[in-house]
């Protein structure tokens, strides 16, 4: 069953009912000012940091959990309704929500009135625009009242929800004309304020929530709306909101449009006030002036569309498979932008109050983002490297606003350092810009500690070399990629954090997964040395890779698949000898990708075991059989009920590893099959089972052992976005950046047929046609056959025509 449909020409998913199984959301904003928006216009806005600069309030665990956000009421006689269904909740005569690239458009109709609400953040400015177009399609004159409403958050989202004894006394506002300014704490240490305005004269306003709503009422029927009234209240303390009242008369066929703007402004400290206690409104007025007419808003909306057309033109596929085309050309890349912007900080399932930017998460997000905006990728790599410690280990997370490592979680996740190598190498393969390796980058943000980025990568590599266990395999620390495999934790008390409890340093527990990573990324580092540094260092790192490869073949192979780990007692994890948790997906994917045991056929065997044990209808489960009891020596993994999360769900992030691994051993059928199983557009028809958005990946899909097999959870912010795009665009369709140029080496099943890809790469345009023709193989470039798969980089600005005979 579906709840909407894809409109590929407009790059939108069109939701046709507000009653989706869960809020189906979208993101507004590209760089700095962001909004989350659900298919009933719920959500919230923030500037840079969802925890420290929250602009509008969100109520956690609320029912419905997408109430709030942008609230618009249309009062037409006795009937009050909202164009996005909520908050009024009045049944509409028709409803439509179009989630597009950085914008969402709602169209609601009721009793002959149509209201279209377009929400987006214009490029380069810190504001959300809501354009509301109202038309009277009936044959009578309509006297309508529109109410807008947003609820201010008192900036720090955690404090806002905790510290009422202070917060309920500090709210401060100013109102001038149609603009309501939120200036809580501005009189003391904040140099920023927010405002909500409309480009029309208002009939009234309210900023005191209790006056607007009335006693014992909720957002669905505010007393002011019911009474067609406005109190012109200026709140002091308690719960500040911003609501405009606009009365309008529409003749039959008449149409009117309003632009609402929610803006954020920073003011230099010495220019904060116009006069005592009165804020300096000049920067706000400038921003308001940029978007106070329909024409200006239309131009900004068009610019946003053109921005996305340009970005999505960098990699564009034309194939006979519509689902594949829409994922590759639109939604994979869109989700990569969102994960790059958000890391794991703010979604409907990540509260924005907890995790900021994850080290390993952001490094992996970059893998799918590099090609879109390389300059932002470069800056991010430096930010991430700056939270690395001198010994090569790293903080696990940082706050986007401060860019400082998060001391609460600390470090000790021993896979982290290697992801820095992965994303830096990928950046250079994409851009050819090796100068990043020279960029002076601090350790732990300490001024004066700067070393070239290359030194950071070196320390990452050395960290693994210097931290091996009894089998010569890398020590796992608090956990590796699998945050829930906590082999040094031994937690017995409820509430203790599995991620931080106990020592991170275990001298014994080892990870076969990190071994696979080291082989893969150690070789990528050696290539960087060879190209841009020293051949001796390249040789010495390859030698170290050889050691870990050997150790993995000797101690990391279980006979039919790769082992997962050795625990703190040196017992095997993920072995046929175990009763539960016999086989784990991660090392099968990573060790095969890394080519470990290739000559002995380990990869083929490992992937056959994956098929036998782990593949289900919707993807590949993370392990089998699931743990049914708590294992103190394994940690959080065994805390989840069977079939959920890391205990046997399809943890979608690692499915592309298996798919890429299949291309490494040349199994095109398996690669594409695994890709399709968990791919959202391919699951659209079972949305009632899958339940999350059919246009983006969710973090997990419950496995066969779960009560709700097939149900997805935690949509949007997942490393799957980047890896799925890497898998399909590079490994399967085969268009892969290398240090020496673009490589074309597809691994596609016959069912896909011929296809073409246009790719902008290092300043040139590649038109690539992949075709099967009997007896033909290899590549021609501008009509000339070439040796191998890598196309030498042409002069910038070239157009390169490539035919690949697959
Ligand atoms: C989750 C993991 C997540 C971790 C973050 C765990 O509870 O299961 O998926 O990465 O928390 O701290
Ligand atoms: C989600 C986390 O964000 C990611 O870092 C981790 O690798 C996976 N969970 C698996 O535990």
PDB file of N, CA, C and O in Angstrom, residues 482 484-485 487 564 572-575 578-584 622-631 633-644 646-648 705:
ATOM      1  N   UNK A 482      30.081  -1.030  15.097  1.00  0.00           N
ATOM      2  CA  UNK A 482      28.889  -1.489  15.809  1.00  0.00           C
ATOM      3  C   UNK A 482      28.955  -0.968  17.239  1.00  0.00           C
ATOM      4  O   UNK A 482      29.585  -1.549  18.114  1.00  0.00           O
ATOM      5  N   UNK A 484      27.196  -1.136  19.569  1.00  0.00           N
ATOM      6  CA  UNK A 484      26.583  -1.983  20.604  1.00  0.00           C
ATOM      7  C   UNK A 484      27.389  -3.232  20.911  1.00  0.00           C
ATOM      8  O   UNK A 484      26.983  -4.037  21.748  1.00  0.00           O
ATOM      9  N   UNK A 485      28.499  -3.429  20.225  1.00  0.00           N
ATOM     10  CA  UNK A 485      29.356  -4.562  20.564  1.00  0.00           C
ATOM     11  C   UNK A 485      30.396  -4.043  21.547  1.00  0.00           C
ATOM     12  O   UNK A 485      31.469  -3.593  21.181  1.00  0.00           O
ATOM     13  N   UNK A 487      32.733  -4.864  24.168  1.00  0.00           N
ATOM     14  CA  UNK A 487      33.409  -6.039  24.722  1.00  0.00           C
ATOM     15  C   UNK A 487      34.229  -5.734  25.970  1.00  0.00           C
ATOM     16  O   UNK A 487      34.731  -6.651  26.611  1.00  0.00           O
ATOM     17  N   UNK A 564      33.669 -12.243  13.910  1.00  0.00           N
ATOM     18  CA  UNK A 564      33.397 -10.834  14.182  1.00  0.00           C
ATOM     19  C   UNK A 564      34.441 -10.201  15.087  1.00  0.00           C
ATOM     20  O   UNK A 564      34.847  -9.063  14.920  1.00  0.00           O
ATOM     21  N   UNK A 572      35.663 -16.424  20.929  1.00  0.00           N
ATOM     22  CA  UNK A 572      35.228 -15.964  19.604  1.00  0.00           C
ATOM     23  C   UNK A 572      33.834 -15.346  19.655  1.00  0.00           C
ATOM     24  O   UNK A 572      32.944 -15.849  20.348  1.00  0.00           O
ATOM     25  N   UNK A 573      33.649 -14.280  18.891  1.00  0.00           N
ATOM     26  CA  UNK A 573      32.323 -13.684  18.695  1.00  0.00           C
ATOM     27  C   UNK A 573      32.011 -13.823  17.208  1.00  0.00           C
ATOM     28  O   UNK A 573      32.853 -13.507  16.369  1.00  0.00           O
ATOM     29  N   UNK A 574      30.806 -14.327  16.910  1.00  0.00           N
ATOM     30  CA  UNK A 574      30.435 -14.480  15.498  1.00  0.00           C
ATOM     31  C   UNK A 574      31.081 -15.703  14.874  1.00  0.00           C
ATOM     32  O   UNK A 574      31.581 -15.657  13.754  1.00  0.00           O
ATOM     33  N   UNK A 575      31.024 -16.795  15.619  1.00  0.00           N
ATOM     34  CA  UNK A 575      31.602 -18.044  15.123  1.00  0.00           C
ATOM     35  C   UNK A 575      30.536 -19.128  15.120  1.00  0.00           C
ATOM     36  O   UNK A 575      29.595 -19.099  15.923  1.00  0.00           O
ATOM     37  N   UNK A 578      29.544 -20.477  18.391  1.00  0.00           N
ATOM     38  CA  UNK A 578      28.655 -19.758  19.325  1.00  0.00           C
ATOM     39  C   UNK A 578      27.230 -20.292  19.167  1.00  0.00           C
ATOM     40  O   UNK A 578      26.829 -20.709  18.076  1.00  0.00           O
ATOM     41  N   UNK A 579      26.481 -20.221  20.245  1.00  0.00           N
ATOM     42  CA  UNK A 579      25.101 -20.686  20.152  1.00  0.00           C
ATOM     43  C   UNK A 579      24.227 -19.672  19.427  1.00  0.00           C
ATOM     44  O   UNK A 579      23.392 -20.012  18.612  1.00  0.00           O
ATOM     45  N   UNK A 580      24.404 -18.404  19.816  1.00  0.00           N
ATOM     46  CA  UNK A 580      23.695 -17.302  19.157  1.00  0.00           C
ATOM     47  C   UNK A 580      24.757 -16.357  18.622  1.00  0.00           C
ATOM     48  O   UNK A 580      25.919 -16.427  19.025  1.00  0.00           O
ATOM     49  N   UNK A 581      24.348 -15.476  17.729  1.00  0.00           N
ATOM     50  CA  UNK A 581      25.346 -14.566  17.157  1.00  0.00           C
ATOM     51  C   UNK A 581      26.460 -15.325  16.482  1.00  0.00           C
ATOM     52  O   UNK A 581      27.637 -15.056  16.690  1.00  0.00           O
ATOM     53  N   UNK A 582      26.096 -16.297  15.655  1.00  0.00           N
ATOM     54  CA  UNK A 582      27.124 -17.117  14.978  1.00  0.00           C
ATOM     55  C   UNK A 582      27.800 -16.352  13.856  1.00  0.00           C
ATOM     56  O   UNK A 582      28.975 -16.506  13.595  1.00  0.00           O
ATOM     57  N   UNK A 583      26.988 -15.564  13.143  1.00  0.00           N
ATOM     58  CA  UNK A 583      27.555 -14.857  11.986  1.00  0.00           C
ATOM     59  C   UNK A 583      27.094 -13.401  12.008  1.00  0.00           C
ATOM     60  O   UNK A 583      25.926 -13.121  12.275  1.00  0.00           O
ATOM     61  N   UNK A 584      28.021 -12.500  11.769  1.00  0.00           N
ATOM     62  CA  UNK A 584      27.751 -11.059  11.712  1.00  0.00           C
ATOM     63  C   UNK A 584      28.029 -10.568  10.289  1.00  0.00           C
ATOM     64  O   UNK A 584      28.963 -11.018   9.636  1.00  0.00           O
ATOM     65  N   UNK A 622      21.789  -8.077  10.403  1.00  0.00           N
ATOM     66  CA  UNK A 622      23.133  -7.779  10.905  1.00  0.00           C
ATOM     67  C   UNK A 622      23.808  -9.013  11.524  1.00  0.00           C
ATOM     68  O   UNK A 622      25.021  -9.153  11.460  1.00  0.00           O
ATOM     69  N   UNK A 623      23.015  -9.906  12.094  1.00  0.00           N
ATOM     70  CA  UNK A 623      23.598 -11.117  12.680  1.00  0.00           C
ATOM     71  C   UNK A 623      22.523 -12.199  12.793  1.00  0.00           C
ATOM     72  O   UNK A 623      21.331 -11.919  12.693  1.00  0.00           O
ATOM     73  N   UNK A 624      22.988 -13.422  13.014  1.00  0.00           N
ATOM     74  CA  UNK A 624      22.056 -14.527  13.253  1.00  0.00           C
ATOM     75  C   UNK A 624      22.791 -15.630  14.001  1.00  0.00           C
ATOM     76  O   UNK A 624      23.994 -15.788  13.822  1.00  0.00           O
ATOM     77  N   UNK A 625      22.077 -16.425  14.779  1.00  0.00           N
ATOM     78  CA  UNK A 625      20.761 -16.129  15.309  1.00  0.00           C
ATOM     79  C   UNK A 625      20.860 -14.968  16.308  1.00  0.00           C
ATOM     80  O   UNK A 625      21.921 -14.738  16.900  1.00  0.00           O
ATOM     81  N   UNK A 626      19.738 -14.284  16.524  1.00  0.00           N
ATOM     82  CA  UNK A 626      19.734 -13.139  17.438  1.00  0.00           C
ATOM     83  C   UNK A 626      19.986 -13.595  18.877  1.00  0.00           C
ATOM     84  O   UNK A 626      19.663 -14.725  19.240  1.00  0.00           O
ATOM     85  N   UNK A 627      20.522 -12.689  19.682  1.00  0.00           N
ATOM     86  CA  UNK A 627      20.706 -12.990  21.110  1.00  0.00           C
ATOM     87  C   UNK A 627      19.353 -12.943  21.807  1.00  0.00           C
ATOM     88  O   UNK A 627      18.577 -12.008  21.608  1.00  0.00           O
ATOM     89  N   UNK A 628      19.101 -13.951  22.600  1.00  0.00           N
ATOM     90  CA  UNK A 628      17.811 -13.985  23.300  1.00  0.00           C
ATOM     91  C   UNK A 628      17.950 -13.680  24.785  1.00  0.00           C
ATOM     92  O   UNK A 628      16.961 -13.541  25.487  1.00  0.00           O
ATOM     93  N   UNK A 629      19.205 -13.631  25.263  1.00  0.00           N
ATOM     94  CA  UNK A 629      19.421 -13.240  26.663  1.00  0.00           C
ATOM     95  C   UNK A 629      20.519 -12.180  26.713  1.00  0.00           C
ATOM     96  O   UNK A 629      21.268 -12.023  25.746  1.00  0.00           O
ATOM     97  N   UNK A 630      20.599 -11.502  27.827  1.00  0.00           N
ATOM     98  CA  UNK A 630      21.618 -10.465  27.986  1.00  0.00           C
ATOM     99  C   UNK A 630      22.983 -11.083  28.249  1.00  0.00           C
ATOM    100  O   UNK A 630      23.131 -11.932  29.134  1.00  0.00           O
ATOM    101  N   UNK A 631      23.959 -10.684  27.474  1.00  0.00           N
ATOM    102  CA  UNK A 631      25.338 -11.152  27.668  1.00  0.00           C
ATOM    103  C   UNK A 631      26.165  -9.988  28.157  1.00  0.00           C
ATOM    104  O   UNK A 631      26.484  -9.085  27.373  1.00  0.00           O
ATOM    105  N   UNK A 633      29.152  -9.765  28.708  1.00  0.00           N
ATOM    106  CA  UNK A 633      30.468  -9.635  28.057  1.00  0.00           C
ATOM    107  C   UNK A 633      30.360  -9.076  26.637  1.00  0.00           C
ATOM    108  O   UNK A 633      31.376  -8.778  26.012  1.00  0.00           O
ATOM    109  N   UNK A 634      29.126  -8.950  26.134  1.00  0.00           N
ATOM    110  CA  UNK A 634      28.955  -8.412  24.777  1.00  0.00           C
ATOM    111  C   UNK A 634      28.376  -7.007  24.763  1.00  0.00           C
ATOM    112  O   UNK A 634      28.522  -6.272  23.792  1.00  0.00           O
ATOM    113  N   UNK A 635      27.665  -6.665  25.828  1.00  0.00           N
ATOM    114  CA  UNK A 635      27.169  -5.298  25.943  1.00  0.00           C
ATOM    115  C   UNK A 635      25.811  -5.052  25.298  1.00  0.00           C
ATOM    116  O   UNK A 635      24.965  -5.941  25.230  1.00  0.00           O
ATOM    117  N   UNK A 636      25.640  -3.839  24.791  1.00  0.00           N
ATOM    118  CA  UNK A 636      24.318  -3.365  24.366  1.00  0.00           C
ATOM    119  C   UNK A 636      23.672  -4.244  23.294  1.00  0.00           C
ATOM    120  O   UNK A 636      22.443  -4.339  23.211  1.00  0.00           O
ATOM    121  N   UNK A 637      24.479  -4.883  22.499  1.00  0.00           N
ATOM    122  CA  UNK A 637      23.937  -5.659  21.385  1.00  0.00           C
ATOM    123  C   UNK A 637      22.894  -6.669  21.867  1.00  0.00           C
ATOM    124  O   UNK A 637      21.873  -6.883  21.219  1.00  0.00           O
ATOM    125  N   UNK A 638      23.167  -7.260  23.028  1.00  0.00           N
ATOM    126  CA  UNK A 638      22.245  -8.289  23.516  1.00  0.00           C
ATOM    127  C   UNK A 638      21.144  -7.678  24.378  1.00  0.00           C
ATOM    128  O   UNK A 638      20.334  -8.390  24.963  1.00  0.00           O
ATOM    129  N   UNK A 639      21.115  -6.349  24.453  1.00  0.00           N
ATOM    130  CA  UNK A 639      20.066  -5.697  25.251  1.00  0.00           C
ATOM    131  C   UNK A 639      18.796  -5.494  24.425  1.00  0.00           C
ATOM    132  O   UNK A 639      17.723  -5.279  24.963  1.00  0.00           O
ATOM    133  N   UNK A 640      18.928  -5.536  23.122  1.00  0.00           N
ATOM    134  CA  UNK A 640      17.756  -5.315  22.269  1.00  0.00           C
ATOM    135  C   UNK A 640      16.958  -6.599  22.097  1.00  0.00           C
ATOM    136  O   UNK A 640      17.544  -7.681  21.975  1.00  0.00           O
ATOM    137  N   UNK A 641      15.653  -6.499  22.069  1.00  0.00           N
ATOM    138  CA  UNK A 641      14.871  -7.692  21.752  1.00  0.00           C
ATOM    139  C   UNK A 641      15.279  -8.232  20.375  1.00  0.00           C
ATOM    140  O   UNK A 641      15.652  -7.450  19.493  1.00  0.00           O
ATOM    141  N   UNK A 642      15.205  -9.537  20.194  1.00  0.00           N
ATOM    142  CA  UNK A 642      15.645 -10.142  18.932  1.00  0.00           C
ATOM    143  C   UNK A 642      14.985  -9.484  17.716  1.00  0.00           C
ATOM    144  O   UNK A 642      13.785  -9.222  17.708  1.00  0.00           O
ATOM    145  N   UNK A 643      15.794  -9.215  16.718  1.00  0.00           N
ATOM    146  CA  UNK A 643      15.269  -8.683  15.459  1.00  0.00           C
ATOM    147  C   UNK A 643      15.294  -7.175  15.368  1.00  0.00           C
ATOM    148  O   UNK A 643      14.998  -6.617  14.315  1.00  0.00           O
ATOM    149  N   UNK A 644      15.633  -6.501  16.473  1.00  0.00           N
ATOM    150  CA  UNK A 644      15.673  -5.040  16.446  1.00  0.00           C
ATOM    151  C   UNK A 644      17.104  -4.521  16.526  1.00  0.00           C
ATOM    152  O   UNK A 644      17.964  -5.119  17.180  1.00  0.00           O
ATOM    153  N   UNK A 646      20.784  -3.412  16.520  1.00  0.00           N
ATOM    154  CA  UNK A 646      21.995  -4.191  16.272  1.00  0.00           C
ATOM    155  C   UNK A 646      21.827  -5.672  16.618  1.00  0.00           C
ATOM    156  O   UNK A 646      22.699  -6.473  16.318  1.00  0.00           O
ATOM    157  N   UNK A 647      20.726  -6.047  17.238  1.00  0.00           N
ATOM    158  CA  UNK A 647      20.504  -7.468  17.537  1.00  0.00           C
ATOM    159  C   UNK A 647      19.625  -8.125  16.466  1.00  0.00           C
ATOM    160  O   UNK A 647      18.537  -8.624  16.754  1.00  0.00           O
ATOM    161  N   UNK A 648      20.078  -8.056  15.231  1.00  0.00           N
ATOM    162  CA  UNK A 648      19.426  -8.874  14.204  1.00  0.00           C
ATOM    163  C   UNK A 648      18.444  -8.174  13.305  1.00  0.00           C
ATOM    164  O   UNK A 648      17.746  -8.823  12.520  1.00  0.00           O
ATOM    165  N   UNK A 705      13.229 -12.117  13.224  1.00  0.00           N
ATOM    166  CA  UNK A 705      12.960 -12.543  14.603  1.00  0.00           C
ATOM    167  C   UNK A 705      12.109 -11.525  15.358  1.00  0.00           C
ATOM    168  O   UNK A 705      11.668 -11.792  16.473  1.00  0.00           O
TER     169      UNK A 705
END
